[in-house]
Amino acid sequence: MSQKIYLQWTRLCNYLKKEKTFKLSMFIIISCIIVPMLVTGIICNDELQYRFWSYQGFIEFIKHFMSEQILDKGRALSAMPFSIATYLGFVSQNLFVFKFVSIIVIISNIAMFSYFINKLFKNKWFAIFTFIMALIFLPISFELTPPNAYLTQYSIAFNLLLISFILFIDYMKENKKKTLIVSMILLYIGLISYETFITFTPIYLILCIIYTPKQHRNIKEIAKKLSAPVLVSVIYLGLYIVMGKIFVSNYDGNKLTFVSFKNSFDIILQLFKSSLPGYFLFNKKYQYLISIFISGKNIFEIFNLRIIILIPTLFITLKYIFKNIDKGIKENSKDNSALTSLILALLGCIFIIMPHIPIALAKSYQGVVNAEQVMALPTSYFSYFSAIFVISYILFKIVEKLGGKIIVVLASLAIVFYMIPIQGMNDIISKEQNRNYNRLINIENMFDTNIISSLNNQEITAKDLYKTVNAMGIHDGYWSNFAKLKKLDIQILNEVKSEKKFNIYYQDDEFFVLSKDNDITVLSPKILIGFYPVKINDDNYKSMEFKQYIKDGKLYIYNFK
């Protein structure tokens, strides 16, 4: 038996080692990684608002969020790109269309980052390696950062910034003004889309130093090449300050304040940690949440077929890449000195920290960014790529210096073993997020039933509909507004009124119970047969037999007296 297993394993290894099957192995890895992302849904109230306004069409969506960005948040420059990018993420209410757009954006971020690495190092295998590393370690969590939330708002702009860097490299090589102009336009759009991107502009200085020939590498020449990105950054900052004076922000997230060095340092440290691959594995809050989510489940429900397929495919692919990285670095690197390697690693570390500096000075984040409350923010996502670069660079330098099959195998195994719990956690959290999303969809479907339509002009107490679930908190009055969207004048209340007539309970997030005096109506997303305890008021349950039902919209209706 063991000989057969070994023989099959050897055949698999030999098959995947062939370069013509490399694309297939990459396809398998990408497919396996994106599976849990396909079902994550909406995790926060902000995205619930985006979904709500997307129901009303493009024009109303843009009008609402442009007004909010300009008048409430004082972000006049970013109002248009932010609103359009946000709408692109919510162009469809269908979960798979919604997630397909999100996944395309995520993959494009990783691909563009890898292409930038390829341009910088002239080594496609190192670029592919960073692509895989960024992909397999990307965490799914309840934090308000991509890939969990705010995907198109910030990730599209991140792509524009990366393309600007790539075009700037081309300009440094070819000295074509058209290339420089396009690069600077993309830089400006990126900056107005998200003000924190200003912290990435020193990369242009690094590119100027790298791509200015040694014989011309002086302050005057570098300053000349750097003048365009400096000018764009200065124009942006000037406009940002002027617009901030005209449209005063009521939003603390873009109001700078200074409490203390310790406060700012603590924020930067927390966001730095959350940018590191695998951080959530070691966070006590997430360890506790995972223990709850997996309670009563067996090992095969956690480490499923996706991960079982991923393990050998990733291992063989990494071995193949490491062999080519070693070859590519020696052929293409201009300077393999220890000092150069150290400088590159340190620069990478600096750009893990840089995006968090404005956040550390923002008023709304003082005292709330820590390991128990807000653990990560959108800047964590951008810093994640810097962290991936540093880790990938160190790993390939180790493989290059030490070499040998044993080192390659050990490095590949280390990556695979570290990937397993991260992807296991991604599976667990994505399933929980999918349950939360289905809960939201079931509530929305309830408003499409004739039963609810018959309650027009009524007040209903429905505290269960406003229950906070994980990161999803729903503000008071939301469901009343949603009813209006469905052409219903129903007040859905999150409090008990003195003369209430109707109650809606979402019992165990399984089915809805509509109660009025002695009349009980159950609305269920699935067929119920047999006896079930039913919540008839705030304090009491009654066992009821479920037999006959009628289909109303997407729900099954059971009436009881």
Coordinates of C-alpha atoms in Angstrom, one line a residue:
M1 CA 0.0 0.0 0.0
S2 CA 2.7 2.4 1.0
Q3 CA 4.7 1.6 -2.2
K4 CA 1.6 2.5 -4.3
I5 CA 1.1 5.8 -2.5
Y6 CA 4.8 6.6 -3.0
L7 CA 4.6 5.6 -6.7
Q8 CA 1.5 7.9 -7.2
W9 CA 3.2 10.7 -5.4
T10 CA 6.3 10.4 -7.6
R11 CA 4.2 10.4 -10.7
L12 CA 2.4 13.5 -9.5
C13 CA 5.7 15.2 -8.8
N14 CA 7.2 14.4 -12.2
Y15 CA 4.0 15.5 -13.9
L16 CA 3.9 18.9 -12.2
K17 CA 7.6 19.4 -12.7
K18 CA 7.1 19.7 -16.4
E19 CA 6.9 23.4 -17.3
K20 CA 4.0 22.9 -19.7
T21 CA 1.9 22.0 -16.8
F22 CA 3.0 25.0 -14.7
K23 CA 0.0 27.1 -15.8
L24 CA -2.3 24.3 -14.8
S25 CA -0.8 24.2 -11.3
M26 CA -1.1 27.9 -11.0
F27 CA -4.8 27.7 -12.1
I28 CA -5.4 25.1 -9.5
I29 CA -3.8 27.2 -6.7
I30 CA -5.7 30.3 -7.7
S31 CA -9.0 28.4 -7.9
C32 CA -8.5 26.8 -4.5
I33 CA -7.6 30.1 -2.9
I34 CA -10.6 32.0 -4.2
V35 CA -13.2 29.4 -3.3
P36 CA -13.9 30.8 0.3
M37 CA -13.9 34.4 -1.1
L38 CA -16.8 33.5 -3.3
V39 CA -19.2 33.2 -0.4
T40 CA -18.1 35.9 2.1
G41 CA -20.9 38.5 1.4
I42 CA -21.3 41.8 3.3
I43 CA -19.8 42.2 6.7
C44 CA -20.4 45.8 7.9
N45 CA -23.0 48.5 8.0
D46 CA -21.1 50.7 5.5
E47 CA -21.4 48.0 2.8
L48 CA -25.0 47.5 3.8
Q49 CA -25.6 51.2 2.9
Y50 CA -23.8 50.7 -0.4
R51 CA -26.1 47.8 -1.1
F52 CA -29.1 49.8 -0.1
W53 CA -28.3 52.7 -2.4
S54 CA -27.3 50.4 -5.3
Y55 CA -30.9 49.2 -5.3
Q56 CA -31.9 52.8 -6.3
G57 CA -29.7 52.9 -9.4
F58 CA -26.5 54.5 -10.6
I59 CA -27.7 58.1 -10.5
E60 CA -29.2 58.1 -7.0
F61 CA -26.2 56.1 -5.7
I62 CA -23.7 58.7 -7.1
K63 CA -25.7 61.7 -6.0
H64 CA -26.0 60.3 -2.4
F65 CA -22.4 59.3 -1.9
M66 CA -20.9 62.3 -3.6
S67 CA -23.0 64.5 -1.3
E68 CA -21.9 62.5 1.7
Q69 CA -18.2 62.7 0.7
I70 CA -18.3 66.4 0.0
L71 CA -20.7 67.8 2.7
D72 CA -20.2 65.3 5.5
K73 CA -16.6 64.0 5.1
G74 CA -15.0 67.0 3.4
R75 CA -13.6 64.8 0.7
A76 CA -14.4 67.0 -2.3
L77 CA -11.5 65.7 -4.3
S78 CA -12.3 62.0 -3.8
A79 CA -16.1 62.3 -4.1
M80 CA -16.4 61.3 -7.8
P81 CA -13.7 58.5 -8.0
F82 CA -14.8 57.1 -4.6
S83 CA -18.5 57.0 -5.6
I84 CA -17.9 55.4 -9.0
A85 CA -15.5 52.8 -7.6
T86 CA -17.9 51.9 -4.8
Y87 CA -20.8 51.5 -7.2
L88 CA -18.7 49.1 -9.4
G89 CA -18.5 46.9 -6.4
F90 CA -22.2 46.8 -5.9
V91 CA -23.4 46.9 -9.5
S92 CA -25.3 43.6 -8.8
Q93 CA -27.2 42.4 -5.7
N94 CA -26.4 38.8 -6.8
L95 CA -23.8 37.3 -4.4
F96 CA -21.7 35.6 -7.0
V97 CA -21.7 38.6 -9.3
F98 CA -20.8 40.8 -6.3
K99 CA -18.0 38.5 -5.2
F100 CA -16.8 37.9 -8.8
V101 CA -16.1 41.6 -9.2
S102 CA -14.4 41.6 -5.8
I103 CA -12.2 38.6 -6.6
I104 CA -11.2 40.1 -10.0
V105 CA -10.1 43.3 -8.2
I106 CA -8.1 41.2 -5.6
I107 CA -6.4 39.1 -8.2
S108 CA -5.6 42.2 -10.3
N109 CA -4.0 43.8 -7.3
I110 CA -1.8 40.8 -6.7
A111 CA -1.0 40.4 -10.4
M112 CA -0.2 44.1 -10.8
F113 CA 2.0 44.0 -7.7
S114 CA 3.8 41.0 -9.1
Y115 CA 4.3 42.7 -12.5
F116 CA 5.8 45.7 -10.7
I117 CA 8.2 43.3 -8.9
N118 CA 9.0 41.7 -12.3
K119 CA 9.8 45.2 -13.8
L120 CA 11.9 46.1 -10.8
F121 CA 14.0 42.9 -10.5
K122 CA 13.7 41.6 -14.1
N123 CA 13.0 38.1 -12.8
K124 CA 9.6 36.6 -13.7
W125 CA 10.1 33.7 -11.3
F126 CA 10.6 35.9 -8.3
A127 CA 7.5 37.9 -9.4
I128 CA 5.5 34.7 -9.7
F129 CA 6.7 33.7 -6.2
T130 CA 5.5 37.0 -4.7
F131 CA 2.2 36.4 -6.5
I132 CA 1.7 33.0 -4.9
M133 CA 2.9 34.3 -1.5
A134 CA 0.4 37.3 -1.6
L135 CA -2.4 35.0 -2.7
I136 CA -2.0 32.1 -0.2
F137 CA -1.5 34.2 2.9
L138 CA -4.2 36.7 2.3
P139 CA -6.5 36.5 5.3
I140 CA -10.3 36.5 5.5
S141 CA -11.4 38.2 8.7
F142 CA -14.1 40.5 10.1
E143 CA -11.8 43.5 9.9
L144 CA -12.9 46.5 7.7
T145 CA -10.2 46.0 5.1
P146 CA -9.8 44.3 1.8
P147 CA -10.4 41.5 1.0
N148 CA -13.3 41.6 3.5
A149 CA -14.7 45.1 2.8
Y150 CA -14.2 48.3 0.8
L151 CA -12.7 46.4 -2.1
T152 CA -13.4 48.4 -5.2
Q153 CA -13.2 51.8 -3.3
Y154 CA -9.5 51.4 -2.5
S155 CA -8.2 48.4 -4.5
I156 CA -9.0 49.9 -7.9
A157 CA -7.0 53.1 -6.9
F158 CA -4.2 50.8 -5.7
N159 CA -4.0 49.3 -9.1
L160 CA -3.8 52.8 -10.7
L161 CA -0.9 53.6 -8.3
L162 CA 1.0 50.4 -9.2
I163 CA 0.5 51.1 -12.9
S164 CA 1.8 54.6 -12.3
F165 CA 5.0 53.1 -10.8
I166 CA 5.3 50.7 -13.7
L167 CA 5.0 53.4 -16.3
F168 CA 7.4 55.6 -14.4
I169 CA 10.0 52.8 -14.7
D170 CA 9.3 52.8 -18.5
Y171 CA 9.8 56.5 -18.6
M172 CA 13.1 56.3 -16.7
K173 CA 14.3 53.7 -19.3
E174 CA 12.9 55.3 -22.5
N175 CA 12.5 59.0 -21.5
K176 CA 9.1 59.3 -23.3
K177 CA 7.0 62.2 -22.1
K178 CA 3.7 60.6 -23.0
T179 CA 4.5 57.7 -20.7
L180 CA 5.4 60.2 -17.9
I181 CA 2.1 62.1 -18.4
V182 CA 0.0 59.0 -18.2
S183 CA 1.9 57.9 -15.1
M184 CA 1.3 61.2 -13.4
I185 CA -2.4 61.2 -14.3
L186 CA -2.8 57.8 -12.7
L187 CA -0.8 59.0 -9.6
Y188 CA -3.2 62.0 -9.2
I189 CA -6.3 59.8 -9.6
G190 CA -4.8 57.4 -7.0
L191 CA -4.1 60.2 -4.6
I192 CA -7.5 61.8 -4.8
S193 CA -9.1 58.4 -4.4
Y194 CA -7.4 57.7 -1.0
E195 CA -5.3 60.3 0.7
T196 CA -3.1 57.7 2.5
F197 CA -1.5 56.9 -0.9
I198 CA 0.6 60.0 -0.5
T199 CA 2.9 57.9 1.8
F200 CA 3.8 55.7 -1.2
T201 CA 5.2 58.6 -3.3
P202 CA 8.8 58.2 -2.0
I203 CA 8.8 55.1 -4.2
Y204 CA 9.3 57.5 -7.2
L205 CA 12.6 58.7 -5.5
I206 CA 13.8 55.1 -5.2
L207 CA 12.9 54.4 -8.8
C208 CA 14.8 57.5 -9.9
I209 CA 17.9 56.4 -8.0
I210 CA 17.7 52.8 -9.3
Y211 CA 17.2 53.8 -13.0
T212 CA 19.4 56.8 -13.3
P213 CA 22.7 55.6 -14.8
K214 CA 25.6 55.7 -12.4
Q215 CA 27.5 58.2 -14.4
H216 CA 24.6 60.6 -14.2
R217 CA 23.5 59.7 -10.7
N218 CA 23.7 63.1 -9.0
I219 CA 21.3 65.3 -7.0
K220 CA 20.6 67.6 -10.0
E221 CA 19.7 64.7 -12.4
I222 CA 17.6 62.8 -9.8
A223 CA 15.8 66.1 -8.9
K224 CA 15.0 66.6 -12.6
K225 CA 13.5 63.2 -13.0
L226 CA 11.7 63.4 -9.7
S227 CA 10.1 66.8 -10.4
A228 CA 6.9 65.4 -12.0
P229 CA 5.8 63.2 -9.1
V230 CA 6.8 65.9 -6.7
L231 CA 4.8 68.5 -8.6
V232 CA 1.7 66.2 -8.7
S233 CA 2.0 65.5 -5.0
V234 CA 2.3 69.2 -4.1
I235 CA -0.7 70.1 -6.3
Y236 CA -2.7 67.3 -4.7
L237 CA -1.7 68.4 -1.1
G238 CA -2.5 72.1 -2.0
L239 CA -5.9 71.2 -3.4
Y240 CA -6.6 68.9 -0.5
I241 CA -5.9 71.7 2.1
V242 CA -7.9 74.3 0.1
M243 CA -10.9 71.9 -0.4
G244 CA -10.7 71.0 3.3
K245 CA -11.2 74.7 4.2
I246 CA -14.1 75.1 1.8
F247 CA -15.9 71.8 2.7
V248 CA -15.3 71.3 6.4
S249 CA -15.2 67.7 7.4
N250 CA -17.6 66.3 10.1
Y251 CA -15.8 63.0 9.9
D252 CA -13.1 62.3 12.5
G253 CA -11.4 59.7 10.2
N254 CA -9.7 62.5 8.2
K255 CA -9.1 65.0 11.0
L256 CA -5.5 65.0 12.2
T257 CA -4.9 65.2 15.9
F258 CA -2.0 64.4 18.2
V259 CA -2.6 62.8 21.5
S260 CA 0.8 61.4 22.4
F261 CA 3.7 59.5 20.9
K262 CA 2.6 56.4 22.7
N263 CA -0.9 56.5 21.2
S264 CA 0.5 57.0 17.7
F265 CA 3.1 54.3 18.2
D266 CA 0.5 51.8 19.5
I267 CA -1.7 52.4 16.5
I268 CA 1.2 52.0 14.0
L269 CA 2.4 48.8 15.9
Q270 CA -1.0 47.2 15.8
L271 CA -1.5 48.0 12.1
F272 CA 2.0 46.8 11.4
K273 CA 1.3 43.5 13.0
S274 CA -2.1 43.1 11.2
S275 CA -0.2 43.5 7.9
L276 CA 1.9 40.5 8.6
P277 CA 0.8 37.2 7.0
G278 CA -0.8 34.9 9.6
Y279 CA -1.3 37.6 12.2
F280 CA -4.9 36.5 13.0
L281 CA -3.7 33.0 13.8
F282 CA -2.1 34.4 16.9
N283 CA -4.7 37.0 17.9
K284 CA -6.6 35.9 21.1
K285 CA -9.9 37.3 19.9
Y286 CA -9.8 35.4 16.7
Q287 CA -8.6 32.2 18.4
Y288 CA -11.7 32.5 20.6
L289 CA -14.0 33.2 17.7
I290 CA -12.6 30.2 15.7
S291 CA -13.1 27.9 18.8
I292 CA -16.8 28.9 18.8
F293 CA -17.2 28.5 15.0
I294 CA -15.7 25.0 14.9
S295 CA -17.4 23.7 18.0
G296 CA -18.9 20.3 17.2
K297 CA -17.2 20.0 13.8
N298 CA -14.8 17.2 12.7
I299 CA -11.4 17.7 11.1
F300 CA -12.7 17.0 7.6
E301 CA -15.2 19.9 7.8
I302 CA -12.2 22.2 8.5
F303 CA -9.5 20.8 6.3
N304 CA -11.6 20.0 3.2
L305 CA -10.9 18.8 -0.3
R306 CA -9.8 22.3 -1.3
I307 CA -6.9 22.3 1.1
I308 CA -6.1 18.7 0.4
I309 CA -5.7 19.5 -3.3
L310 CA -3.8 22.7 -2.5
I311 CA -1.1 21.1 -0.3
P312 CA 0.7 18.9 -2.9
T313 CA 0.1 21.3 -5.8
L314 CA 1.6 24.2 -3.9
F315 CA 4.5 22.2 -2.7
I316 CA 5.5 21.0 -6.1
T317 CA 4.9 24.4 -7.7
L318 CA 7.1 26.1 -5.0
K319 CA 9.9 23.6 -5.6
Y320 CA 9.8 24.4 -9.3
I321 CA 9.8 28.1 -8.7
F322 CA 12.6 28.1 -6.2
K323 CA 14.8 26.3 -8.8
N324 CA 14.1 29.0 -11.4
I325 CA 14.4 31.9 -8.9
D326 CA 17.9 30.8 -8.1
K327 CA 18.8 30.7 -11.8
G328 CA 17.0 34.0 -12.6
I329 CA 18.5 36.0 -9.8
K330 CA 22.0 35.0 -10.9
E331 CA 21.3 35.9 -14.5
N332 CA 19.4 39.1 -14.0
S333 CA 20.6 40.8 -10.8
K334 CA 23.0 43.7 -11.3
D335 CA 24.0 43.8 -7.7
N336 CA 23.8 40.8 -5.4
S337 CA 25.8 42.3 -2.5
A338 CA 24.7 41.8 1.1
L339 CA 24.4 45.6 1.5
T340 CA 22.0 45.9 -1.4
S341 CA 19.9 43.0 -0.1
L342 CA 19.8 44.6 3.4
I343 CA 18.8 48.0 1.9
L344 CA 15.9 46.4 -0.1
A345 CA 14.6 44.5 2.9
L346 CA 14.8 47.7 5.1
L347 CA 13.0 49.7 2.4
G348 CA 10.3 47.1 2.3
C349 CA 9.9 47.3 6.1
I350 CA 9.6 51.1 5.9
F351 CA 6.7 50.8 3.5
I352 CA 5.0 48.4 5.9
I353 CA 4.9 51.3 8.3
M354 CA 4.5 54.3 6.1
P355 CA 0.8 54.0 5.2
H356 CA -0.2 53.8 8.9
I357 CA 1.3 57.1 9.9
P358 CA -1.7 59.3 8.8
I359 CA -4.0 56.8 10.5
A360 CA -2.0 57.1 13.7
L361 CA -2.7 60.9 13.7
A362 CA -6.4 60.6 12.8
K363 CA -8.8 61.5 15.5
S364 CA -11.3 58.7 15.2
Y365 CA -8.7 55.9 15.6
Q366 CA -7.2 57.2 18.9
G367 CA -7.6 54.5 21.6
V368 CA -9.6 52.1 19.5
V369 CA -6.9 50.5 17.2
N370 CA -5.6 47.6 19.3
A371 CA -5.6 43.8 19.5
E372 CA -9.2 43.6 20.9
Q373 CA -11.1 46.3 19.0
V374 CA -10.1 47.6 15.6
M375 CA -7.2 45.3 14.5
A376 CA -6.8 46.2 10.9
L377 CA -7.8 49.0 8.5
P378 CA -7.6 49.5 4.7
T379 CA -3.9 50.5 5.1
S380 CA -3.2 47.0 6.5
Y381 CA -4.0 45.6 3.1
F382 CA -1.6 47.9 1.3
S383 CA 1.1 47.2 3.9
Y384 CA 0.5 43.5 3.5
F385 CA 2.0 43.7 0.0
S386 CA 5.1 45.3 1.4
A387 CA 5.3 42.6 4.1
I388 CA 5.0 39.9 1.4
F389 CA 7.8 41.5 -0.6
V390 CA 10.1 41.5 2.4
I391 CA 9.3 37.9 3.4
S392 CA 9.6 36.7 -0.2
Y393 CA 12.9 38.5 -0.8
I394 CA 14.4 37.1 2.4
L395 CA 13.3 33.6 1.5
F396 CA 14.7 33.7 -2.0
K397 CA 18.0 35.1 -0.8
I398 CA 18.2 32.3 1.7
V399 CA 17.6 29.8 -1.1
E400 CA 20.1 31.6 -3.4
K401 CA 22.9 31.7 -0.8
L402 CA 22.4 28.2 0.7
G403 CA 21.1 26.4 -2.3
G404 CA 20.7 22.7 -2.6
K405 CA 17.6 20.4 -2.7
I406 CA 17.3 20.1 1.0
I407 CA 17.0 23.9 1.4
V408 CA 14.4 24.1 -1.4
V409 CA 12.4 21.3 0.1
L410 CA 12.5 22.9 3.6
A411 CA 11.6 26.3 2.3
S412 CA 8.7 24.9 0.3
L413 CA 7.4 22.8 3.3
A414 CA 7.7 25.8 5.6
I415 CA 5.4 27.9 3.3
V416 CA 2.9 25.0 2.8
F417 CA 2.7 24.3 6.5
Y418 CA 2.2 28.0 7.3
M419 CA -0.5 28.2 4.6
I420 CA -2.6 25.4 6.0
P421 CA -3.9 27.1 9.2
I422 CA -4.3 30.4 7.4
Q423 CA -6.5 28.8 4.7
G424 CA -8.2 26.7 7.4
M425 CA -9.2 29.9 9.2
N426 CA -10.3 31.5 5.9
D427 CA -12.6 28.5 5.3
I428 CA -14.1 28.8 8.8
I429 CA -14.6 32.6 8.7
S430 CA -15.9 32.6 5.1
K431 CA -18.6 30.1 6.1
E432 CA -19.6 32.2 9.1
Q433 CA -19.7 35.3 6.9
N434 CA -21.9 33.4 4.4
R435 CA -24.3 32.5 7.2
N436 CA -24.4 36.2 8.1
Y437 CA -25.0 37.1 4.5
N438 CA -27.8 34.6 4.1
R439 CA -29.4 36.0 7.2
L440 CA -29.4 39.4 5.6
I441 CA -30.9 38.0 2.3
N442 CA -33.6 36.2 4.2
I443 CA -34.7 39.4 5.9
E444 CA -34.7 41.2 2.6
N445 CA -36.8 38.4 1.0
M446 CA -39.3 38.8 3.8
F447 CA -40.2 42.3 2.5
D448 CA -41.1 40.7 -0.9
T449 CA -43.9 38.6 0.6
N450 CA -47.6 39.4 0.5
I451 CA -47.8 38.8 4.3
I452 CA -45.5 41.8 5.0
S453 CA -47.2 43.9 2.2
S454 CA -50.5 43.4 4.0
L455 CA -49.0 45.2 7.1
N456 CA -48.7 48.5 5.2
N457 CA -49.1 51.6 7.4
Q458 CA -48.4 49.5 10.6
E459 CA -45.7 49.6 13.2
I460 CA -43.8 46.4 13.9
T461 CA -41.4 45.7 16.7
A462 CA -38.5 43.6 15.3
K463 CA -35.5 43.9 17.5
D464 CA -34.0 40.7 16.1
L465 CA -33.6 42.3 12.7
Y466 CA -31.3 44.9 14.2
K467 CA -29.2 42.4 16.1
T468 CA -25.4 43.0 15.6
V469 CA -23.8 39.8 14.1
N470 CA -20.0 39.8 14.2
A471 CA -19.0 43.0 12.4
M472 CA -22.4 43.7 11.0
G473 CA -24.2 46.3 13.0
I474 CA -27.5 47.7 11.6
H475 CA -28.5 51.2 12.6
D476 CA -32.0 52.1 13.9
G477 CA -34.5 52.8 11.1
Y478 CA -32.6 50.9 8.4
W479 CA -35.4 48.4 7.9
S480 CA -38.0 51.1 7.8
N481 CA -36.1 52.7 5.0
F482 CA -35.7 49.4 3.3
A483 CA -39.5 48.9 3.5
K484 CA -39.9 52.3 1.7
L485 CA -37.6 51.1 -1.0
K486 CA -40.1 48.2 -1.5
K487 CA -42.9 50.8 -1.7
L488 CA -44.2 50.0 1.8
D489 CA -45.0 52.4 4.6
I490 CA -44.0 50.2 7.6
Q491 CA -42.2 51.3 10.7
I492 CA -39.8 48.5 11.7
L493 CA -38.8 49.4 15.3
N494 CA -35.8 48.4 17.4
E495 CA -37.7 49.2 20.6
V496 CA -40.9 48.2 22.3
K497 CA -43.7 50.7 21.9
S498 CA -46.4 51.0 24.6
E499 CA -49.3 50.0 22.2
K500 CA -47.5 47.6 19.9
K501 CA -49.7 45.3 17.8
F502 CA -47.1 43.3 15.8
N503 CA -43.9 41.5 16.7
I504 CA -41.4 39.9 14.3
Y505 CA -38.9 37.5 15.8
Y506 CA -36.0 35.9 13.8
Q507 CA -35.9 32.7 15.8
D508 CA -32.4 31.3 16.0
D509 CA -31.8 32.9 12.6
E510 CA -33.8 30.0 11.1
F511 CA -37.3 31.4 10.5
F512 CA -39.4 34.5 11.1
V513 CA -42.3 34.6 13.5
L514 CA -44.9 37.3 13.0
S515 CA -47.2 37.5 16.0
K516 CA -50.3 39.6 16.6
D517 CA -52.4 38.8 19.6
N518 CA -53.2 35.0 19.2
D519 CA -52.3 34.9 15.5
I520 CA -49.0 33.4 14.6
T521 CA -47.5 33.3 11.2
V522 CA -44.1 31.6 10.5
L523 CA -42.1 32.6 7.4
S524 CA -39.3 30.2 6.6
P525 CA -36.7 30.0 3.8
K526 CA -37.0 26.2 3.8
I527 CA -39.9 23.7 4.3
L528 CA -40.5 22.7 7.9
I529 CA -42.2 19.4 8.7
G530 CA -43.0 18.2 12.2
F531 CA -43.1 19.9 15.6
Y532 CA -41.0 23.0 16.4
P533 CA -40.9 25.3 19.4
V534 CA -42.1 28.8 18.2
K535 CA -41.5 32.0 20.0
I536 CA -45.0 33.5 20.5
N537 CA -43.9 36.6 22.6
D538 CA -40.9 38.1 24.2
D539 CA -40.8 35.4 27.0
N540 CA -42.7 32.3 25.8
Y541 CA -42.4 29.5 23.3
K542 CA -45.0 27.0 22.2
S543 CA -44.6 23.7 20.4
M544 CA -46.4 23.8 17.0
E545 CA -46.8 21.2 14.3
F546 CA -45.8 22.3 10.8
K547 CA -47.9 20.7 8.1
Q548 CA -49.5 22.8 5.4
Y549 CA -47.8 25.8 3.9
I550 CA -48.1 28.2 1.0
K551 CA -45.2 29.7 -1.0
D552 CA -45.0 33.5 -0.8
G553 CA -42.2 34.9 -2.7
K554 CA -39.1 33.0 -1.7
L555 CA -40.4 32.0 1.8
Y556 CA -42.8 29.3 3.0
I557 CA -45.7 30.5 5.1
Y558 CA -47.3 28.6 8.0
N559 CA -50.4 30.1 9.8
F560 CA -51.3 29.2 13.3
K561 CA -54.1 30.3 15.7

